[in-house]
Amino acid sequence: MSSIDLMSLVRKKIKQLNAYHVESLSDEIKLHANENPYPPSPELLKRIFLRLNELELNRYPDPECRNLKQAIAKKTGTLPEQIIIGNGSDELIQYLMQVLCNEGDHIAFPDPTFAMYRITANCLGLNPVHFSLNDNWDFEAQYALEVLTRHKARLVFLSYPNNPTGNCFSEKSIQQLIEKFDGIVVVDEAYQDFSGKSFLKQMKNHNNLVIFRSLSKIGLAGLRIGYGIFPSILAEQINKVRLPYNSNTLSQYVATELLNDFSHVQNQIHSILEERDRVIDELSKLSSIITYPSNSNFILFKVPNGGDNLFNKLKKNGILLRNLNSHPKLKDCLRVTIGTKQENNYFVEQLRKISP
Ligand SMILES: Cc1ncc(COP(=O)(O)O)c(C=O)c1O
């Protein structure tokens, strides 16, 4: 029998971290994770079902993800050799840091933003630094550049639109960062399908620009597919740290089919955008709530002195939102993902009843 002190084996830096926590309740209306509320089209589901037998699930997947890369290259006007597929775009954040940073190096992002940039940096023994967003949830390039230069940052992550604030940062500020920063600028376009805005075309003129995208927000969250578009030289280096077979056969197949026949998803995006504007309208009618503009499939809103309370009451009534109250700049703020029309109606109805 062995009984060694297991915790004494764990690295000190890891002991100090907390696991990423996502609330998850069954039978809830899930408006907390920025997913697409609609399932894949019946045609796609049928095709998957018919194809299952031919997918050779007893074999390893295509390590190069050739078909999927072709589909992405066609959709984005890029080359397959620039593309890396991730098991979610989360994975690409880690790969890029592994390739560019030594332990102790700095990486940067605006604050508040997507939590995984900080979490991944901490896990890898890097030092995350931030530049604060202003009251419009935007930043000035000059200020950001000062922070980047002071810390000799290797990388800056810009969520565009920004999660959780929902807006796109000023194009001019991003452009200036790309032009003046002596490191890599990642424009994380996980919500690009909703904003319609992208820095992809700038890759032709700037070799320090990387674009991340995700299929999680447009219908395939459960299959974990994200992709990065890199300068080919960087993609080659990423491939050295990428785990073999990081993208599975089924995910590759479904993602390829979805991208090659995008019209159904495009209609879903259209409905989500219509619903988003309707929900913003409804929220704006409630005097106890401050609603922020959104370029995404979610809305940030503030309930002065009542965020936690409202979150808990909604949860009791079967609606799960994202509570951002623990972030110093997001006190009393909640984030709601746009659901189906029915789900949104129920959310708005409950909100009218219980908001302070
Ligand atoms: C800005 C941003 N980037 C990346 C991701 C991760 O997406 P994926 O599901 O592809 O890992 C998210 C998910 O919430 C996000 O909000």
XYZ file of C-alpha atoms and ligand atoms in Angstrom:
372
model
C 0.000 0.000 0.000
C 1.246 3.506 -0.815
C 0.226 6.696 0.891
C 2.494 9.491 -0.262
C 1.771 13.199 0.116
C 0.358 13.810 -3.363
C -0.010 17.541 -2.897
C 3.717 17.818 -2.180
C 4.269 16.656 -5.772
C 2.124 19.394 -7.294
C 3.833 22.552 -8.605
C 3.416 25.551 -6.272
C 1.999 27.711 -9.087
C -0.711 25.122 -9.847
C -1.730 24.823 -6.192
C -2.462 28.538 -6.183
C -4.904 28.310 -9.111
C -8.633 27.601 -9.088
C -10.307 25.325 -11.627
C -12.404 27.087 -14.299
C -15.931 26.965 -12.983
C -19.031 27.024 -15.151
C -22.463 26.797 -13.561
C -24.431 24.026 -15.091
C -27.902 22.959 -14.112
C -30.115 20.537 -15.938
C -33.639 21.541 -16.947
C -32.715 25.195 -16.953
C -33.088 27.757 -19.674
C -29.409 28.101 -20.435
C -28.620 31.711 -21.233
C -25.175 31.711 -19.650
C -22.702 30.266 -22.189
C -23.212 32.204 -25.448
C -24.233 29.088 -27.360
C -26.546 28.946 -30.370
C -29.974 27.996 -28.961
C -30.924 26.194 -32.180
C -29.813 22.656 -33.111
C -28.143 21.779 -36.435
C -30.514 21.496 -39.417
C -32.476 18.233 -39.837
C -30.618 17.754 -43.169
C -27.233 17.956 -41.470
C -28.318 15.629 -38.664
C -29.533 13.143 -41.270
C -26.273 13.365 -43.209
C -24.265 12.741 -40.001
C -26.404 9.741 -39.185
C -26.064 8.248 -42.673
C -22.332 8.890 -42.751
C -21.484 7.500 -39.296
C -20.664 4.081 -40.649
C -18.144 5.412 -43.162
C -16.319 7.624 -40.681
C -14.156 4.723 -39.457
C -14.417 5.679 -35.814
C -12.028 2.828 -34.980
C -9.249 4.792 -36.766
C -7.470 7.927 -35.631
C -8.777 11.135 -37.203
C -7.045 12.943 -40.062
C -4.219 14.674 -38.141
C -4.053 17.423 -40.758
C -7.835 18.086 -40.752
C -7.545 18.494 -44.545
C -11.230 18.666 -45.488
C -12.061 21.050 -42.681
C -9.116 23.306 -43.506
C -10.241 23.374 -47.146
C -13.722 24.456 -46.075
C -12.332 27.181 -43.797
C -9.855 28.367 -46.445
C -12.708 28.673 -48.960
C -14.933 30.553 -46.532
C -12.219 32.938 -45.324
C -10.124 33.391 -48.462
C -7.015 32.075 -46.714
C -4.643 29.150 -47.345
C -4.950 25.761 -45.607
C -1.343 26.057 -44.404
C -2.283 29.180 -42.432
C -5.014 27.349 -40.517
C -4.761 25.426 -37.244
C -7.768 23.561 -35.885
C -8.236 23.536 -32.129
C -10.361 21.476 -29.799
C -12.230 24.730 -29.279
C -10.387 27.993 -29.831
C -9.450 27.834 -26.130
C -6.801 25.317 -27.104
C -5.239 27.734 -29.575
C -4.754 30.349 -26.856
C -2.584 27.832 -25.025
C -0.649 26.759 -28.134
C 0.202 30.314 -29.091
C 1.452 31.118 -25.593
C 3.520 27.911 -25.563
C 5.146 28.827 -28.854
C 5.875 32.482 -28.108
C 6.511 32.758 -24.384
C 9.099 31.588 -21.906
C 8.080 31.153 -18.280
C 7.853 34.590 -16.679
C 7.116 36.441 -19.941
C 4.194 38.848 -20.096
C 1.061 38.638 -22.170
C -1.626 41.333 -22.241
C -5.321 41.959 -22.772
C -7.893 44.635 -22.005
C -9.898 44.357 -18.799
C -12.600 43.152 -18.487
C -12.371 40.483 -21.152
C -12.542 36.728 -21.765
C -11.171 34.956 -18.676
C -9.212 32.224 -20.495
C -6.382 34.550 -21.573
C -5.473 35.123 -17.915
C -6.180 31.567 -16.783
C -4.072 29.976 -19.528
C -1.205 32.390 -18.917
C -1.245 31.552 -15.206
C -1.253 27.817 -15.931
C 1.840 28.216 -18.107
C 3.730 30.324 -15.553
C 3.402 33.516 -17.596
C 2.561 36.955 -16.236
C -0.735 38.363 -17.476
C -1.057 42.161 -17.518
C -4.045 44.250 -18.532
C -5.058 47.694 -19.705
C -8.383 48.857 -18.301
C -11.291 49.594 -20.576
C -13.000 52.977 -20.259
C -16.693 53.620 -19.489
C -17.616 52.775 -23.094
C -15.738 49.461 -22.747
C -13.126 50.725 -25.225
C -9.393 51.514 -25.001
C -6.953 54.019 -26.437
C -4.053 52.610 -28.400
C -1.510 54.914 -26.781
C -2.367 53.720 -23.288
C -2.429 50.056 -24.341
C 0.937 50.434 -26.082
C 2.461 51.952 -22.937
C 1.369 48.900 -20.931
C 2.656 46.520 -23.608
C 6.004 48.286 -23.843
C 6.477 48.649 -20.083
C 6.040 44.908 -19.587
C 7.768 43.842 -22.812
C 4.618 41.838 -23.613
C 4.975 39.169 -26.312
C 1.305 38.896 -27.133
C -1.897 40.860 -26.814
C -5.380 39.294 -27.016
C -8.305 41.392 -28.254
C -11.707 39.755 -28.092
C -13.582 41.385 -30.991
C -16.466 41.676 -30.081
C -15.391 41.638 -26.475
C -16.738 39.024 -24.114
C -18.372 39.895 -21.697
C -19.033 43.537 -22.613
C -20.487 42.681 -26.042
C -19.042 45.602 -28.027
C -16.364 45.845 -30.706
C -13.409 48.033 -29.712
C -12.636 51.020 -31.909
C -11.177 49.895 -35.222
C -8.667 52.722 -35.139
C -7.233 51.654 -31.774
C -6.831 48.057 -32.927
C -5.258 49.198 -36.174
C -2.739 51.292 -34.248
C -1.867 48.385 -31.981
C -1.281 46.154 -34.988
C 0.914 48.780 -36.633
C 2.940 49.810 -33.589
C 3.173 46.773 -31.306
C 6.372 44.817 -31.621
C 4.683 41.493 -30.852
C 1.707 39.383 -31.877
C -1.821 40.829 -31.886
C -4.507 38.152 -31.624
C -7.892 39.385 -32.740
C -10.205 36.791 -31.236
C -13.266 36.815 -33.486
C -15.253 34.116 -31.676
C -18.414 36.215 -32.200
C -17.591 37.472 -35.713
C -20.658 35.828 -37.240
C -22.785 38.203 -35.165
C -20.725 41.380 -35.535
C -19.970 41.023 -39.243
C -16.686 42.814 -38.467
C -13.235 41.345 -38.961
C -9.546 42.194 -39.172
C -8.838 39.208 -41.395
C -8.074 41.337 -44.483
C -5.330 43.123 -42.549
C -3.296 39.916 -42.441
C -2.060 40.703 -45.957
C -0.280 43.822 -44.702
C 0.734 42.804 -41.188
C 2.588 39.630 -40.280
C 2.051 40.127 -36.540
C -1.705 39.554 -36.776
C -3.468 36.304 -35.831
C -7.216 35.685 -36.087
C -9.127 33.196 -33.912
C -12.634 31.974 -34.713
C -14.985 29.437 -33.137
C -17.893 27.269 -34.217
C -19.110 27.088 -30.610
C -21.261 30.174 -30.931
C -22.957 29.124 -34.148
C -24.143 25.656 -33.338
C -21.330 23.212 -32.592
C -20.338 23.997 -28.991
C -20.632 20.309 -28.135
C -18.146 19.300 -30.832
C -15.385 21.726 -29.752
C -14.136 23.233 -32.993
C -12.167 26.456 -33.134
C -9.623 27.640 -35.656
C -6.809 30.086 -35.896
C -5.506 31.823 -39.011
C -1.801 32.493 -38.682
C 1.054 33.682 -40.855
C 2.227 30.339 -42.342
C 5.573 30.552 -40.524
C 3.815 30.715 -37.161
C 1.349 27.963 -38.084
C 4.318 25.667 -38.696
C 5.602 26.354 -35.193
C 2.159 25.871 -33.631
C 2.031 22.438 -35.247
C 5.072 21.455 -33.173
C 3.204 21.896 -29.863
C -0.241 20.826 -31.073
C -1.240 17.491 -29.563
C -1.519 14.715 -32.155
C -5.151 14.160 -33.232
C -6.421 17.093 -31.192
C -9.508 17.328 -33.407
C -11.700 14.250 -33.619
C -13.213 12.630 -36.710
C -16.836 13.438 -35.957
C -16.134 17.083 -35.146
C -14.073 17.495 -38.310
C -16.800 15.950 -40.454
C -19.706 17.913 -38.984
C -17.796 21.216 -39.008
C -16.838 20.715 -42.658
C -20.434 19.994 -43.651
C -21.718 22.948 -41.666
C -19.265 25.374 -43.286
C -19.809 24.033 -46.793
C -23.539 24.582 -46.503
C -23.853 27.615 -44.298
C -27.293 28.898 -45.293
C -29.164 27.227 -42.431
C -26.728 28.641 -39.863
C -26.892 32.014 -41.570
C -30.673 32.037 -41.035
C -30.180 31.124 -37.393
C -27.706 33.987 -36.980
C -30.222 36.327 -38.570
C -32.953 35.238 -36.107
C -30.575 35.596 -33.151
C -29.673 39.145 -34.224
C -33.354 40.104 -34.571
C -34.080 38.640 -31.163
C -31.067 40.427 -29.665
C -32.350 43.794 -30.800
C -35.805 42.980 -29.473
C -34.428 41.900 -26.066
C -32.271 45.054 -25.856
C -35.408 47.070 -26.563
C -37.308 45.283 -23.798
C -34.455 45.687 -21.301
C -34.171 49.384 -22.094
C -37.776 49.840 -20.957
C -36.859 48.748 -17.420
C -35.705 51.771 -15.462
C -33.804 49.736 -12.857
C -31.487 48.240 -15.504
C -28.630 49.738 -17.505
C -28.229 47.930 -20.833
C -25.019 48.060 -22.854
C -24.943 47.942 -26.671
C -24.053 44.582 -28.222
C -22.397 43.387 -31.443
C -22.706 39.799 -30.264
C -25.196 37.064 -29.398
C -25.287 38.197 -25.768
C -26.064 41.348 -23.814
C -24.342 42.814 -20.768
C -26.597 44.665 -18.347
C -26.256 46.208 -14.917
C -28.716 46.131 -12.047
C -27.339 48.742 -9.619
C -27.277 47.254 -6.115
C -29.190 44.183 -7.219
C -27.100 42.014 -9.564
C -26.620 39.024 -7.268
C -30.175 39.135 -6.087
C -31.624 39.208 -9.585
C -29.275 36.437 -10.719
C -30.406 34.184 -7.870
C -34.089 34.918 -8.371
C -33.856 34.160 -12.087
C -32.023 30.952 -11.285
C -34.789 29.913 -8.888
C -37.216 30.512 -11.724
C -35.269 28.249 -14.045
C -33.175 30.784 -15.970
C -29.393 30.601 -15.835
C -27.422 33.763 -16.694
C -23.726 34.577 -16.267
C -23.118 36.484 -13.059
C -20.137 38.823 -13.437
C -20.475 40.495 -10.065
C -17.165 39.231 -8.713
C -15.197 41.308 -11.242
C -14.408 44.741 -9.729
C -15.396 46.565 -12.935
C -18.565 44.530 -13.409
C -20.255 44.928 -10.046
C -23.958 44.097 -10.371
C -23.500 43.119 -14.015
C -25.116 40.070 -15.609
C -24.686 38.649 -19.105
C -27.564 37.094 -20.955
C -27.174 34.991 -24.089
C -29.875 35.332 -26.735
C -32.010 32.200 -26.695
C -34.989 31.091 -28.748
C -37.912 33.497 -29.007
C -39.756 31.500 -26.342
C -36.789 31.514 -23.969
C -36.264 35.236 -24.448
C -39.947 35.933 -23.811
C -39.821 33.964 -20.565
C -36.618 35.755 -19.526
C -38.081 39.208 -20.219
C -41.340 38.295 -18.493
C -39.506 37.105 -15.359
C -37.277 40.154 -15.439
C -40.277 42.475 -15.530
C -41.725 40.681 -12.529
C -38.648 40.513 -10.338
C -36.245 43.308 -11.296
C -36.014 45.882 -8.476
C -13.851 35.634 -26.803
C -13.868 34.148 -26.753
N -12.858 33.478 -27.307
C -12.819 32.143 -27.285
C -13.821 31.414 -26.687
C -13.676 29.926 -26.630
O -14.430 29.328 -27.583
P -14.301 27.766 -27.880
O -15.592 27.178 -27.441
O -14.066 27.692 -29.357
O -13.138 27.235 -27.086
C -14.890 32.068 -26.092
C -15.947 31.297 -25.425
O -16.752 31.775 -24.685
C -14.919 33.475 -26.117
O -15.897 34.156 -25.547
